[in-house]
Short mmCIF file of C-alpha atoms and ligand atoms in Angstrom, two decimals:
data_model
loop_
_atom_site.label_atom_id
_atom_site.label_comp_id
_atom_site.label_asym_id
_atom_site.label_seq_id
_atom_site.Cartn_x
_atom_site.Cartn_y
_atom_site.Cartn_z
CA MET A 1 6.12 -45.03 126.01
CA ILE A 2 5.28 -44.95 122.23
CA THR A 3 3.64 -41.36 123.57
CA SER A 4 0.03 -42.35 124.56
CA ALA A 5 -1.14 -40.24 121.26
CA PRO A 6 1.42 -40.87 118.92
CA THR A 7 2.53 -38.45 116.17
CA LEU A 8 1.20 -39.61 112.93
CA THR A 9 1.71 -36.77 110.53
CA SER A 10 1.62 -38.65 107.51
CA THR A 11 -1.75 -39.25 105.88
CA VAL A 12 -2.34 -41.77 102.81
CA ARG A 13 -2.01 -40.01 99.40
CA ARG A 14 -4.68 -41.78 97.46
CA ALA A 15 -4.88 -42.23 93.69
CA ALA A 16 -7.44 -40.74 91.47
CA ASP A 17 -10.24 -42.29 90.77
CA GLY A 18 -10.56 -44.12 87.47
CA ALA A 19 -6.99 -43.89 86.92
CA PRO A 20 -5.78 -47.65 87.42
CA LEU A 21 -1.97 -48.14 87.62
CA LEU A 22 -2.12 -50.87 85.08
CA ASP A 23 -4.40 -52.02 82.35
CA PRO A 24 -5.63 -55.34 83.77
CA ALA A 25 -4.70 -56.50 80.03
CA ALA A 26 -1.23 -56.26 80.70
CA LEU A 27 -1.24 -58.90 83.32
CA PRO A 28 0.91 -61.93 82.83
CA PRO A 29 -0.47 -65.19 82.28
CA ARG A 30 -1.20 -66.94 85.67
CA GLN A 31 0.20 -70.14 85.06
CA HIS A 32 3.50 -71.91 85.74
CA PHE A 33 6.03 -71.45 83.21
CA ILE A 34 7.38 -75.13 82.46
CA GLY A 35 9.89 -76.12 79.42
CA GLY A 36 9.28 -72.57 77.57
CA ARG A 37 5.65 -72.38 77.76
CA PHE A 38 2.59 -71.53 80.41
CA ARG A 39 0.98 -74.37 81.55
CA ALA A 40 -1.97 -75.11 84.13
CA GLY A 41 -0.49 -76.99 87.41
CA ALA A 42 -1.01 -80.26 88.60
CA ASP A 43 -2.95 -79.05 91.43
CA ASP A 44 -6.01 -77.00 91.33
CA GLY A 45 -5.42 -74.79 94.49
CA ALA A 46 -4.96 -70.95 93.53
CA ALA A 47 -4.24 -68.05 95.89
CA ALA A 48 -5.43 -64.67 95.72
CA VAL A 49 -2.59 -61.94 94.65
CA VAL A 50 -3.46 -58.61 96.59
CA ASP A 51 -2.74 -54.98 95.81
CA PRO A 52 -1.47 -54.03 99.35
CA SER A 53 -2.18 -50.30 98.80
CA THR A 54 -6.15 -51.13 98.63
CA GLY A 55 -6.34 -54.83 100.04
CA GLN A 56 -8.30 -55.76 96.85
CA THR A 57 -7.51 -58.84 94.85
CA ILE A 58 -5.76 -57.97 91.76
CA CYS A 59 -6.03 -62.18 90.39
CA ALA A 60 -5.63 -65.52 91.43
CA VAL A 61 -2.76 -67.75 90.62
CA PRO A 62 -2.16 -71.59 90.98
CA GLN A 63 -0.33 -72.95 94.22
CA GLY A 64 1.50 -75.75 92.57
CA SER A 65 2.63 -79.07 94.07
CA ALA A 66 5.56 -81.07 94.19
CA GLU A 67 4.82 -82.68 90.58
CA ASP A 68 4.84 -79.37 89.05
CA VAL A 69 8.40 -78.73 90.42
CA ASP A 70 9.60 -82.18 89.06
CA ALA A 71 8.34 -81.36 85.35
CA ALA A 72 10.13 -78.00 85.79
CA VAL A 73 13.40 -79.51 87.05
CA ALA A 74 13.36 -82.31 84.26
CA ALA A 75 12.68 -79.26 81.63
CA ALA A 76 15.92 -77.44 83.14
CA VAL A 77 17.55 -80.89 83.29
CA ASP A 78 17.34 -81.74 79.88
CA ALA A 79 18.19 -77.94 78.67
CA GLN A 80 21.23 -78.12 80.66
CA ASP A 81 23.74 -79.82 78.81
CA ALA A 82 23.51 -77.81 75.46
CA TRP A 83 22.92 -74.43 77.40
CA GLY A 84 26.12 -75.25 79.63
CA ARG A 85 28.35 -76.21 76.70
CA SER A 86 27.22 -73.20 74.81
CA THR A 87 30.06 -70.37 74.82
CA PRO A 88 29.93 -67.77 76.98
CA LYS A 89 29.85 -65.47 73.87
CA HIS A 90 26.47 -66.91 73.23
CA ARG A 91 24.79 -67.03 76.30
CA SER A 92 25.93 -63.35 76.73
CA GLU A 93 24.12 -62.19 73.68
CA ILE A 94 21.07 -63.85 74.76
CA LEU A 95 21.31 -62.05 78.48
CA LEU A 96 22.31 -58.70 76.47
CA ALA A 97 19.02 -59.44 74.46
CA ILE A 98 16.92 -59.94 77.62
CA ALA A 99 18.60 -56.81 79.10
CA ASP A 100 16.77 -54.93 75.89
CA ARG A 101 13.74 -56.25 76.06
CA LEU A 102 13.48 -55.63 80.01
CA ALA A 103 14.21 -52.08 79.47
CA GLU A 104 11.85 -51.65 76.23
CA ASN A 105 9.27 -52.69 79.15
CA SER A 106 10.78 -50.95 81.84
CA ASP A 107 7.56 -48.86 82.59
CA LEU A 108 5.03 -51.91 82.23
CA LEU A 109 7.58 -53.78 84.76
CA ALA A 110 7.64 -50.74 87.04
CA ARG A 111 3.71 -50.52 87.22
CA LEU A 112 3.39 -54.21 87.79
CA GLU A 113 5.62 -54.38 90.56
CA ALA A 114 3.95 -51.32 91.96
CA LEU A 115 0.70 -52.62 91.76
CA ASN A 116 1.63 -56.20 93.47
CA THR A 117 4.07 -54.59 96.28
CA GLY A 118 2.23 -51.04 96.74
CA LYS A 119 5.72 -49.81 96.30
CA PRO A 120 5.95 -46.09 95.09
CA MET A 121 6.87 -45.53 91.19
CA VAL A 122 10.41 -44.19 91.87
CA VAL A 123 11.41 -47.41 93.84
CA ALA A 124 9.81 -49.61 91.31
CA GLU A 125 11.64 -47.71 88.40
CA ASP A 126 15.00 -48.21 90.58
CA ASP A 127 14.17 -52.02 90.79
CA VAL A 128 13.74 -52.40 87.27
CA ALA A 129 16.36 -50.20 86.04
CA SER A 130 18.86 -52.19 88.53
CA ALA A 131 17.56 -55.41 87.07
CA VAL A 132 18.24 -54.58 83.59
CA ASP A 133 21.76 -53.49 84.45
CA SER A 134 22.42 -56.67 86.13
CA PHE A 135 21.41 -58.44 82.55
CA ARG A 136 24.18 -56.15 81.26
CA PHE A 137 27.20 -56.71 83.93
CA MET A 138 26.76 -60.24 84.11
CA PRO A 139 27.35 -61.12 80.45
CA GLY A 140 30.52 -58.88 80.16
CA ALA A 141 31.73 -60.33 83.40
CA VAL A 142 31.24 -63.87 82.47
CA ARG A 143 33.47 -63.13 79.36
CA ALA A 144 36.29 -62.01 81.24
CA THR A 145 36.51 -64.58 84.15
CA THR A 146 39.94 -65.35 85.36
CA SER A 147 41.46 -67.88 87.71
CA LEU A 148 45.10 -69.25 88.65
CA ALA A 149 47.28 -69.22 85.26
CA ALA A 150 47.99 -73.01 83.65
CA GLY A 151 51.58 -73.87 84.35
CA GLU A 152 53.53 -76.59 85.29
CA TYR A 153 52.67 -76.60 89.16
CA ALA A 154 54.31 -80.15 89.68
CA GLU A 155 57.27 -81.40 87.61
CA GLU A 156 56.10 -82.51 83.92
CA HIS A 157 52.30 -81.88 84.78
CA LEU A 158 50.63 -79.19 83.29
CA SER A 159 47.72 -77.55 85.18
CA VAL A 160 44.59 -76.30 83.96
CA ILE A 161 41.54 -74.65 85.51
CA VAL A 162 38.24 -75.52 84.07
CA ARG A 163 34.98 -73.66 85.24
CA GLU A 164 31.82 -75.40 84.88
CA PRO A 165 28.30 -74.87 85.75
CA LEU A 166 27.10 -76.65 88.81
CA GLY A 167 23.61 -77.92 86.39
CA VAL A 168 20.38 -77.15 87.84
CA VAL A 169 20.12 -74.49 90.61
CA GLY A 170 16.49 -74.04 92.73
CA VAL A 171 15.70 -70.39 93.48
CA VAL A 172 13.28 -69.10 96.11
CA THR A 173 12.48 -65.47 95.90
CA PRO A 174 10.98 -62.90 98.50
CA TRP A 175 8.59 -60.39 98.15
CA ASN A 176 10.29 -57.11 99.05
CA TYR A 177 12.13 -56.81 95.61
CA PRO A 178 10.18 -59.70 93.60
CA LEU A 179 11.62 -58.84 90.42
CA LEU A 180 15.15 -57.51 91.71
CA MET A 181 15.74 -60.57 93.77
CA GLY A 182 14.99 -62.94 91.18
CA VAL A 183 17.37 -61.20 88.42
CA TRP A 184 20.22 -60.98 91.04
CA LYS A 185 20.06 -64.75 90.82
CA ILE A 186 19.02 -65.50 87.16
CA ALA A 187 21.57 -63.53 85.67
CA PRO A 188 24.44 -64.77 87.05
CA ILE A 189 23.02 -68.44 86.84
CA LEU A 190 22.33 -68.42 83.20
CA ALA A 191 25.91 -66.39 82.38
CA THR A 192 27.84 -69.17 84.22
CA GLY A 193 25.85 -72.14 82.18
CA ASN A 194 22.98 -73.20 84.76
CA THR A 195 19.35 -73.88 84.35
CA LEU A 196 17.03 -72.90 87.06
CA VAL A 197 13.74 -73.21 88.33
CA LEU A 198 12.34 -70.58 90.41
CA LYS A 199 9.92 -70.00 92.97
CA PRO A 200 8.54 -66.42 93.44
CA SER A 201 6.88 -65.54 96.85
CA GLU A 202 3.44 -66.32 97.05
CA HIS A 203 2.69 -63.03 97.80
CA THR A 204 4.28 -61.39 94.48
CA PRO A 205 4.61 -63.66 91.54
CA LEU A 206 3.65 -61.15 88.51
CA THR A 207 6.54 -59.42 87.54
CA THR A 208 8.28 -62.73 87.84
CA LEU A 209 5.40 -64.55 85.42
CA LYS A 210 5.90 -61.30 83.21
CA LEU A 211 9.74 -61.62 82.79
CA ALA A 212 8.95 -65.43 81.96
CA GLU A 213 6.68 -64.01 79.22
CA LEU A 214 8.98 -61.50 77.84
CA VAL A 215 11.86 -63.68 77.47
CA ALA A 216 10.13 -66.98 76.34
CA ASP A 217 11.07 -66.20 72.53
CA LEU A 218 14.70 -65.33 73.61
CA LEU A 219 15.84 -68.32 75.76
CA PRO A 220 15.90 -72.04 74.72
CA SER A 221 12.88 -73.82 76.61
CA GLY A 222 13.86 -75.41 79.94
CA VAL A 223 16.52 -73.07 80.73
CA PHE A 224 14.49 -70.75 82.83
CA ASN A 225 11.36 -72.14 84.94
CA VAL A 226 8.56 -70.48 87.23
CA VAL A 227 6.96 -72.60 89.47
CA MET A 228 4.32 -70.90 91.92
CA GLY A 229 3.39 -71.81 95.61
CA ARG A 230 3.66 -72.16 98.73
CA GLY A 231 7.35 -72.25 100.68
CA SER A 232 6.51 -75.14 102.49
CA VAL A 233 5.63 -77.31 99.18
CA ILE A 234 7.59 -75.93 96.26
CA GLY A 235 10.14 -74.14 98.33
CA GLN A 236 10.69 -77.12 100.22
CA ARG A 237 10.85 -79.65 97.36
CA LEU A 238 13.07 -77.87 95.47
CA PRO A 239 16.32 -78.68 97.86
CA ASP A 240 14.82 -82.41 98.40
CA HIS A 241 15.00 -82.92 94.29
CA PRO A 242 17.59 -85.14 93.70
CA GLN A 243 18.46 -83.40 90.46
CA VAL A 244 18.57 -80.06 91.62
CA ASP A 245 22.25 -79.09 92.27
CA MET A 246 22.35 -76.15 94.15
CA ILE A 247 19.31 -74.31 96.02
CA ALA A 248 19.85 -70.40 96.34
CA LEU A 249 17.07 -68.58 98.59
CA THR A 250 16.58 -64.68 99.40
CA GLY A 251 14.12 -64.83 102.52
CA SER A 252 13.94 -64.88 106.43
CA VAL A 253 16.48 -66.87 108.70
CA GLY A 254 13.38 -69.50 109.40
CA SER A 255 13.08 -70.41 105.48
CA GLY A 256 16.89 -70.31 105.08
CA ARG A 257 17.42 -73.10 107.83
CA ALA A 258 14.65 -74.99 106.35
CA VAL A 259 16.06 -74.87 103.04
CA ALA A 260 19.56 -75.46 104.17
CA ARG A 261 18.32 -78.66 106.45
CA ALA A 262 16.83 -80.07 103.52
CA ALA A 263 20.13 -79.67 101.09
CA SER A 264 22.16 -81.21 103.56
CA GLU A 265 20.50 -84.33 103.04
CA SER A 266 22.20 -84.25 99.69
CA LEU A 267 24.70 -82.01 100.24
CA LYS A 268 23.64 -79.58 97.80
CA ARG A 269 25.51 -76.20 97.55
CA VAL A 270 23.56 -73.38 99.40
CA HIS A 271 23.52 -70.09 98.88
CA LEU A 272 21.49 -67.86 101.42
CA GLU A 273 20.94 -64.14 101.64
CA LEU A 274 18.88 -63.69 104.93
CA GLY A 275 17.73 -60.71 107.22
CA GLY A 276 19.63 -58.12 108.61
CA LYS A 277 19.50 -55.45 111.14
CA ALA A 278 21.93 -52.65 109.87
CA PRO A 279 23.46 -50.71 112.66
CA VAL A 280 23.96 -47.07 111.67
CA VAL A 281 26.79 -45.58 113.99
CA VAL A 282 26.95 -41.89 114.27
CA PHE A 283 30.24 -40.51 116.08
CA GLU A 284 29.97 -37.19 117.91
CA ASP A 285 31.93 -35.43 115.05
CA ALA A 286 29.70 -36.54 112.08
CA ASP A 287 28.08 -34.23 109.81
CA LEU A 288 24.55 -35.10 111.51
CA GLN A 289 22.31 -33.25 108.83
CA ALA A 290 23.80 -35.34 106.04
CA ALA A 291 23.31 -38.70 108.46
CA ALA A 292 19.40 -37.78 108.90
CA GLU A 293 18.67 -36.67 105.23
CA SER A 294 20.63 -40.02 104.31
CA LEU A 295 18.50 -42.17 106.78
CA ARG A 296 14.91 -40.51 105.29
CA ASN A 297 15.96 -42.55 102.29
CA ALA A 298 17.84 -45.63 103.54
CA GLY A 299 15.68 -46.14 106.90
CA TYR A 300 12.52 -46.17 104.72
CA TRP A 301 13.29 -46.79 101.00
CA ASN A 302 10.71 -49.76 100.09
CA ALA A 303 8.80 -48.90 103.75
CA GLY A 304 11.74 -50.29 105.33
CA GLN A 305 10.86 -53.55 103.72
CA GLU A 306 14.90 -53.90 103.09
CA CYS A 307 17.04 -56.32 104.32
CA GLY A 308 19.99 -53.65 104.32
CA ALA A 309 17.67 -50.62 105.65
CA ALA A 310 19.35 -48.12 108.13
CA CYS A 311 16.90 -49.17 110.92
CA ARG A 312 19.32 -49.37 114.17
CA VAL A 313 21.00 -46.09 114.91
CA LEU A 314 23.71 -45.96 117.75
CA VAL A 315 24.30 -42.36 118.25
CA HIS A 316 26.92 -40.79 120.27
CA GLU A 317 25.19 -39.84 123.69
CA SER A 318 26.75 -35.97 123.49
CA VAL A 319 24.78 -35.29 120.22
CA ALA A 320 21.87 -37.93 120.56
CA GLU A 321 19.37 -35.18 120.94
CA ARG A 322 20.18 -32.90 118.11
CA PHE A 323 20.70 -36.13 115.94
CA THR A 324 16.97 -37.22 116.84
CA GLU A 325 15.61 -33.93 116.21
CA LEU A 326 16.99 -33.83 112.69
CA LEU A 327 15.98 -37.57 111.74
CA VAL A 328 12.25 -36.84 113.11
CA GLU A 329 12.42 -33.49 111.04
CA GLN A 330 13.30 -35.34 107.93
CA VAL A 331 10.78 -38.45 108.73
CA SER A 332 7.72 -35.99 109.27
CA THR A 333 8.04 -35.29 105.69
CA ILE A 334 7.97 -38.34 104.29
CA ALA A 335 5.40 -38.60 101.78
CA VAL A 336 3.20 -41.78 101.94
CA GLY A 337 0.83 -42.94 99.27
CA GLU A 338 -0.55 -45.17 96.72
CA PRO A 339 1.81 -45.68 93.61
CA GLY A 340 -0.81 -44.47 91.79
CA ALA A 341 -0.84 -41.24 93.57
CA GLY A 342 1.96 -39.21 92.27
CA GLN A 343 5.85 -39.76 91.23
CA ASP A 344 6.63 -37.66 94.47
CA VAL A 345 5.05 -40.53 96.65
CA GLU A 346 7.98 -41.93 98.51
CA MET A 347 6.78 -44.63 100.87
CA GLY A 348 4.02 -47.42 100.02
CA PRO A 349 2.22 -49.93 102.35
CA MET A 350 3.63 -53.22 104.21
CA VAL A 351 3.15 -55.83 101.56
CA SER A 352 0.53 -58.00 103.08
CA GLU A 353 -1.96 -57.72 105.86
CA ASP A 354 0.11 -60.31 107.76
CA HIS A 355 3.16 -58.71 107.29
CA TYR A 356 1.39 -55.40 108.69
CA LEU A 357 0.16 -57.25 111.54
CA ARG A 358 3.63 -58.13 111.98
CA VAL A 359 5.17 -54.61 112.12
CA LEU A 360 2.10 -53.46 114.11
CA ALA A 361 3.14 -56.07 117.16
CA HIS A 362 6.68 -55.02 116.95
CA LEU A 363 5.52 -51.44 117.39
CA GLU A 364 2.87 -52.57 120.45
CA ASN A 365 5.58 -54.72 121.98
CA ALA A 366 7.99 -51.28 122.00
CA GLN A 367 5.29 -49.44 123.74
CA ALA A 368 4.99 -52.06 126.28
CA GLU A 369 8.66 -51.76 126.79
CA GLY A 370 8.30 -48.09 127.55
CA VAL A 371 10.15 -46.63 124.11
CA ARG A 372 8.97 -43.20 122.82
CA ALA A 373 7.75 -42.38 119.74
CA PRO A 374 8.57 -38.88 118.65
CA VAL A 375 7.25 -39.29 114.88
CA GLY A 376 4.92 -42.22 113.50
CA GLY A 377 4.11 -45.45 116.15
CA GLY A 378 1.31 -46.99 114.36
CA ALA A 379 -1.15 -47.83 111.43
CA LEU A 380 -2.44 -45.04 108.97
CA GLU A 381 -6.03 -44.61 108.28
CA GLY A 382 -7.85 -45.97 105.58
CA PRO A 383 -7.80 -48.97 103.36
CA GLY A 384 -4.40 -50.92 102.50
CA PHE A 385 -1.67 -51.67 105.18
CA PHE A 386 0.08 -48.51 105.60
CA ILE A 387 2.20 -47.73 108.76
CA ALA A 388 3.46 -44.43 109.64
CA PRO A 389 7.07 -43.59 109.31
CA THR A 390 8.33 -44.17 112.63
CA VAL A 391 11.05 -43.29 114.85
CA LEU A 392 11.85 -44.95 117.92
CA ALA A 393 13.90 -42.71 120.25
CA ASP A 394 15.67 -42.99 123.66
CA VAL A 395 15.55 -46.93 123.12
CA PRO A 396 17.07 -48.97 125.96
CA ALA A 397 19.91 -51.00 125.09
CA GLY A 398 18.84 -54.53 124.55
CA ALA A 399 15.20 -53.57 123.79
CA ALA A 400 13.57 -56.16 121.34
CA CYS A 401 13.04 -53.56 119.18
CA THR A 402 16.68 -53.22 118.45
CA GLN A 403 17.32 -56.68 118.16
CA GLU A 404 14.56 -58.20 115.95
CA GLU A 405 14.10 -57.53 112.25
CA ILE A 406 10.91 -55.25 112.04
CA PHE A 407 11.29 -55.12 108.55
CA GLY A 408 9.09 -51.85 108.24
CA PRO A 409 9.33 -48.19 108.25
CA VAL A 410 10.86 -47.93 111.75
CA VAL A 411 14.33 -46.65 112.92
CA THR A 412 15.38 -47.20 116.32
CA VAL A 413 17.97 -44.80 118.12
CA GLU A 414 20.03 -45.74 121.05
CA THR A 415 23.12 -44.20 122.35
CA PHE A 416 26.72 -45.24 123.05
CA GLY A 417 29.25 -43.66 125.51
CA ASP A 418 32.69 -44.43 123.50
CA GLU A 419 34.03 -46.30 120.42
CA GLU A 420 34.66 -49.53 122.10
CA GLU A 421 31.18 -49.58 123.09
CA ALA A 422 29.72 -48.76 119.41
CA VAL A 423 31.47 -51.50 117.72
CA ARG A 424 30.23 -53.79 120.58
CA ARG A 425 26.67 -53.20 120.31
CA ALA A 426 26.96 -52.69 116.62
CA ASN A 427 28.23 -56.34 116.46
CA GLU A 428 25.40 -57.75 119.04
CA VAL A 429 22.54 -58.51 116.69
CA PRO A 430 22.45 -61.77 115.17
CA PHE A 431 22.65 -60.14 112.01
CA GLY A 432 25.58 -59.30 109.76
CA LEU A 433 24.34 -58.19 106.39
CA SER A 434 25.25 -54.37 106.19
CA ALA A 435 26.24 -51.38 108.38
CA SER A 436 27.29 -47.67 108.13
CA VAL A 437 29.34 -45.57 110.21
CA TRP A 438 29.23 -41.80 110.34
CA THR A 439 32.40 -39.93 111.41
CA LEU A 440 34.49 -37.14 109.66
CA ASN A 441 37.58 -38.78 111.23
CA ALA A 442 39.29 -40.62 108.60
CA GLN A 443 41.17 -43.01 110.73
CA ARG A 444 38.18 -43.89 112.92
CA SER A 445 36.19 -44.61 109.83
CA HIS A 446 38.88 -47.17 108.55
CA ASP A 447 39.30 -49.00 112.13
CA VAL A 448 35.56 -49.30 113.04
CA ALA A 449 34.47 -50.08 109.60
CA ALA A 450 37.29 -53.19 109.76
CA ARG A 451 35.77 -54.18 113.23
CA ILE A 452 31.85 -54.41 112.43
CA ASP A 453 30.67 -58.08 111.41
CA ALA A 454 28.97 -57.40 108.22
CA GLY A 455 29.27 -58.20 104.56
CA THR A 456 28.73 -54.31 103.40
CA VAL A 457 29.79 -51.31 105.51
CA TRP A 458 29.05 -47.97 104.19
CA VAL A 459 31.06 -44.98 105.89
CA ASN A 460 29.42 -41.53 105.44
CA SER A 461 26.33 -43.23 103.28
CA HIS A 462 24.06 -46.20 103.41
CA LEU A 463 22.31 -48.12 101.29
CA VAL A 464 24.19 -47.22 98.07
CA LEU A 465 24.69 -50.42 95.67
CA ALA A 466 26.69 -51.39 93.23
CA ASN A 467 26.25 -54.18 90.80
CA GLU A 468 30.08 -54.63 90.29
CA MET A 469 30.36 -55.37 94.03
CA PRO A 470 29.52 -58.14 96.29
CA TRP A 471 26.16 -58.10 98.31
CA GLY A 472 25.66 -60.53 101.26
CA GLY A 473 26.03 -61.15 104.89
CA PHE A 474 27.63 -63.11 107.46
CA LYS A 475 26.47 -64.69 110.71
CA GLY A 476 22.71 -65.18 110.61
CA SER A 477 22.33 -63.34 107.52
CA GLY A 478 23.52 -66.00 105.32
CA TYR A 479 26.22 -67.08 103.14
CA GLY A 480 26.87 -66.46 99.34
CA ARG A 481 27.33 -63.23 97.28
CA ASP A 482 24.74 -61.64 95.03
CA LEU A 483 26.01 -59.60 92.30
CA SER A 484 29.59 -59.01 90.83
CA VAL A 485 31.83 -61.59 89.79
CA TYR A 486 31.89 -63.36 93.23
CA ALA A 487 28.23 -64.28 92.09
CA LEU A 488 29.51 -65.95 89.01
CA ASP A 489 31.97 -68.03 91.64
CA ASP A 490 29.24 -69.22 93.80
CA TYR A 491 27.09 -70.38 90.72
CA SER A 492 29.84 -72.45 89.07
CA ARG A 493 32.50 -74.75 90.26
CA THR A 494 36.60 -75.12 89.33
CA LYS A 495 37.82 -78.16 88.09
CA HIS A 496 41.54 -78.90 88.03
CA VAL A 497 42.67 -80.87 84.95
CA MET A 498 45.82 -82.11 85.27
CA HIS A 499 48.09 -83.23 82.07
CA HIS A 500 51.41 -85.19 82.40
CA THR A 501 53.67 -83.90 79.95
CA GLY A 502 57.04 -85.94 80.39
CA ARG A 503 57.69 -87.98 77.27
P1 NAD D 601 10.04 -65.84 103.76
O1 NAD D 601 11.61 -66.32 104.04
O2 NAD D 601 8.93 -65.68 104.30
O3 NAD D 601 9.95 -66.21 102.10
C1 NAD D 601 10.65 -66.00 101.11
C2 NAD D 601 10.65 -67.26 100.30
O4 NAD D 601 11.09 -68.39 100.93
C3 NAD D 601 9.40 -67.10 99.51
O5 NAD D 601 9.01 -67.46 98.39
C4 NAD D 601 8.66 -68.27 100.20
O6 NAD D 601 7.75 -68.67 99.76
C5 NAD D 601 9.79 -69.28 100.83
N1 NAD D 601 9.59 -70.20 102.25
C6 NAD D 601 9.10 -70.09 102.91
N2 NAD D 601 9.50 -71.20 103.77
C7 NAD D 601 9.97 -72.22 102.78
C8 NAD D 601 10.50 -73.14 103.35
N3 NAD D 601 10.42 -73.73 104.72
N4 NAD D 601 11.29 -73.92 102.42
C9 NAD D 601 11.74 -73.07 101.10
N5 NAD D 601 11.13 -71.92 100.76
C10 NAD D 601 10.56 -71.03 101.93
O7 NAD D 601 10.55 -64.24 103.55
P2 NAD D 601 10.08 -63.07 102.86
O8 NAD D 601 9.04 -62.46 104.11
O9 NAD D 601 9.33 -63.53 101.91
O10 NAD D 601 11.21 -61.70 103.10
C11 NAD D 601 11.54 -61.18 103.73
C12 NAD D 601 12.74 -61.48 104.42
O11 NAD D 601 13.75 -61.66 103.41
C13 NAD D 601 13.28 -60.90 105.35
O12 NAD D 601 13.85 -61.48 106.61
C14 NAD D 601 14.37 -59.85 104.57
O13 NAD D 601 15.64 -59.59 105.32
C15 NAD D 601 14.87 -61.02 103.74
N6 NAD D 601 15.50 -60.16 102.55
C16 NAD D 601 17.22 -60.50 102.12
C17 NAD D 601 17.53 -59.98 101.39
C18 NAD D 601 19.10 -60.22 101.02
O14 NAD D 601 19.78 -59.63 100.10
N7 NAD D 601 19.79 -60.58 102.35
C19 NAD D 601 17.11 -59.34 100.23
C20 NAD D 601 15.49 -59.48 100.53
C21 NAD D 601 14.83 -59.94 101.79
#
């Protein structure tokens, strides 16, 4: 069982009264951004945006309608031809100017992200720095795009490969990294000459709106548009719209399925970054201390609301007890608090009350399945949606908490007997986004990494990303790649032009 009295060693550190994280005057306009300007929507519905550290409402934003999507798509269609025909150099200069603009406003963006998501400042600052770097990487990469050499592959015929934009891309983003997940799409989409309409998560639209405000004078109008609203309305209209050429979504498997189903009607291209349940395979020869220290970060970064989170440990039975002790030691000292409570806060709340209740339900189910929590195991006291950093130990193989994406500060520990079993169990979940292998045996590290079905496999590390390297999943984690030159491939199309050269 979860222990009848779970060890909730953490308490929530609160921000000092009278020290707001952000001056309300710095909030972005609460309107859709269509055709280069902020506009009220066709529909009057509004949704509250909530600070998850306190449960207080920050502001309200309009809930758009299908007509708002149609207006934004029309603007994106109008802008696409000129933008798509401009040179990579021209587009790159604009993207680099956007990077500079974001960098100049990085503290404001980090504070706004922290306010809207509850994430600690260190996490929000990292998000903004990565977003800036995406806007620096993509413009350079698009100017150095390569393909097959032009040449006579058929007699008296010269073949040339032309890389073209797709047109208008519909983008749907989640709440865990609202700015960063948006920028992972926006930068390569714009670099390759497409225009876009983006729908942020209804919970976390503020940094996307701020981004629109900050870049409004840098981008031609209509190139980048933002429409707020529900997934079932705005998120559904984008793949349905006949003039949207591709749909890219980061979100849950259910939303991915809905979008792919809708896109299949018109055979639009689809790019899906969905859930994860990353196995962390710890062999008996691993540096157990290093693995435990790494998991303090990789399991609980962004409160575990992270698709690559190191959430599912499979440890060799001979070292399971020692490893669990080391992990619990690390997790017991994670500093939980509001983002305004200090730069050393490591973990914040769940993003919304709904999600908080979902994570608690997972913990209750684990308890009902007889799972023990040597640390954490439940909610933390006070306002906001805080859950204690939790380790679930001695978890039986196949328990629901090891198979379903919890998306909270919860790491499960299961054991295995040999390498075959480790690989089989690592691959038994429906997801295939990322995984890590911990061993000091070089041969084993290569073999096991090769046999794990995941888009990213770390060896003796977890959750380190590089903008030059692709990110994306296999199996239920979706398809398509964010980051790297592979994203540029995904957001463009190759055309073969063949000239008859015989005279
Ligand atoms: P979600 O699927 O509930 O929402 C994501 C977005 O999809 C939101 O903007 C939402 O409004 C929209 N949406 C919902 N229903 C839709 C529909 N029927 N049609 C179109 N759009 C719809 O996901 P979330 O709760 O915001 O985010 C958490 C999920 O995102 C987790 O499963 C996580 O693993 C995944 N995620 C994946 C990655 C990755 O890189 N693979 C990154 C971040 C998050």
